[in-house]
Amino acid sequence: MKKIVIIGGGISGLTAGIFAQKNGFESIILEKHHTMGGECTGWDRENYHIDGCIHWLVGTKEGTPIRRLWEYVGALDGVEIYHPESFLAFEYQDITVNFYRDLERLKSSWLEKSPNDRNSIEEFCSTIKKLQSFQMPVGKPMDMMNVFQKIQFMASMKDIGPIMQKYSKLSVQELASKFKHPALKGAINSFMPDGNFSAISILFPLGTFTGNQSSIPYGGSKAMALRMVDKYVSLGGKVETSCEVTDLTIKRRQVNKINCRNGKFFTGDYFITACDAKVLYERLLKGEYNDPKFQKRYNNPKDYPLASNIYVGIGYESTMDDIPRTLRFPVNSININQNDKPIEHLQMTHYTYEKKFAPKGHSVVTFAINQFEPELTVWEKLIKDKEQYKQEKTRIGEEVIKAMETRFPYMKGKLKLLDVASPQTYQRYCNAYRGAFMGFWPTLSGKSLAHTGKIKGLKNLMLSGQWLQPPGGLPVALITGKDTIMRLCKKEKIKFEELN
Ligand SMILES: Cc1cc2nc3c(=O)[nH]c(=O)nc-3n(C[C@H](O)[C@H](O)[C@H](O)COP(=O)(O)OP(=O)(O)OC[C@H]3O[C@@H](n4cnc5c(N)ncnc54)[C@H](O)[C@@H]3O)c2cc1C
């Protein structure tokens, strides 16, 4: 039996492990952190649970191929799904713009606000409608398809292709500028900071959301990752946590041993790095097997931006049933890290539908404040002075509480700061390059990356995970984990066990 050593116990590593076990390999997952799941996680603070990941999960619609894949790896076994009615509600003065799941409702509510925007609203909604049928391809990866399968795949994309072409050349701001009403314009603009971020990065999520393809599994992110761990272990897979891989021994174009910070070492026939691509190329391979596709992206952050987060968790001594699950509301310019562009809106998500996330009668809320450049560099400098770093995180948390009290005066005195994570938190716990929570973000000037995970010059080492396909996220971690084992099965002439 051939042995696979998997570096990284996030969703991709777990998926690869499950498929490895199902296809007759022996496998082990080595995870740096003391807990599994990678960025798909959550943590407890003062009797509250802060869900650190899933705002929506593509693949919750029953009967779809990606849902079957999630079920196969045990992520959604017997789990109820929560379907929020709105993707988000955006407040502008006394107007609320809702991105409803029901597209007809979205359209009529927007037309009611701005009849003069009829053409733009209809075009926006008809584009989203076309994207509702988009199914993430979960069959064979492109490089394993024969000509016939490639033609079939291209045919299945015939409605999506023209939309991709049109909107990947349009920025979020250009899309917003099609609307006359400042509330509608503001709602769309609020998704991304200025720059050349492509409009597809908001149209696809709205397509899957309104097409009922993406919702939220009850129990949250950490519970989902732990179900996958259970599945993996039940298939005979082994897990080592607090086991960071620090270097590889390579002989005759083969990795034959890996060493860990805790002094352990592991041998195997194949090695899968289901961790950050930068960790693989720079730390483990010491820059000796660099891939031009990645180098180009690392060297051009303007064309290939990365996003991280400040993630604030707050406890509230009451319920929030009357507030939309995700609300973006205006604030009085919060300054982060002396940035010259203070933030004008905060995005708040509450978890009232999760009875175990807060003590009875209380609620937990999270705020995700996206961080791009130059903020990422500022955090990298700030972490060098631990005291200042801590103070800045606390200050931001307090600013967020003040903003909540201004927006919801009745909450005054009932809010408690639970936790503030910064881009450096993701770097520290997950080895995430610059704290990134997804892959390279789609822009007008950048080309999308499609990578097989093969490492040129090495025969038995592969990369898997969110970095291989834009824009990353949980479905990409899942699919690439499966694809990696498909490729290994082909190499070993093993018939890959198809999903049933
Ligand atoms: C706040 C937040 C919200 C998000 N919301 C969503 C959402 O709503 N929907 C969605 O689809 N996605 C979301 N994401 C993104 C999603 O979490 C990631 O895309 C996905 O979890 C990546 O999985 P992965 O397995 O590719 O990588 P990771 O989760 O990064 O896993 C890699 C693992 O490798 C480990 N590792 C790294 N280096 C080593 C080493 N040297 N040795 C051993 N182990 C190592 C890390 O500790 C980590 O556990 C969100 C992420 C964040 C942070």
mmCIF file of C-alpha atoms in Angstrom, residues 56 67 146 150 270 417 439:
data_model
loop_
_atom_site.group_PDB
_atom_site.id
_atom_site.type_symbol
_atom_site.label_atom_id
_atom_site.label_comp_id
_atom_site.label_asym_id
_atom_site.label_seq_id
_atom_site.Cartn_x
_atom_site.Cartn_y
_atom_site.Cartn_z
ATOM 1 C CA TRP A 56 -21.985 31.237 2.833
ATOM 2 C CA ARG A 67 -23.378 19.074 -2.534
ATOM 3 C CA ASN A 146 -10.131 13.850 -23.005
ATOM 4 C CA LYS A 150 -13.422 19.105 -22.782
ATOM 5 C CA TYR A 270 3.824 10.844 -2.027
ATOM 6 C CA LEU A 417 -15.625 42.900 23.223
ATOM 7 C CA GLY A 439 -6.575 33.224 -3.264
#
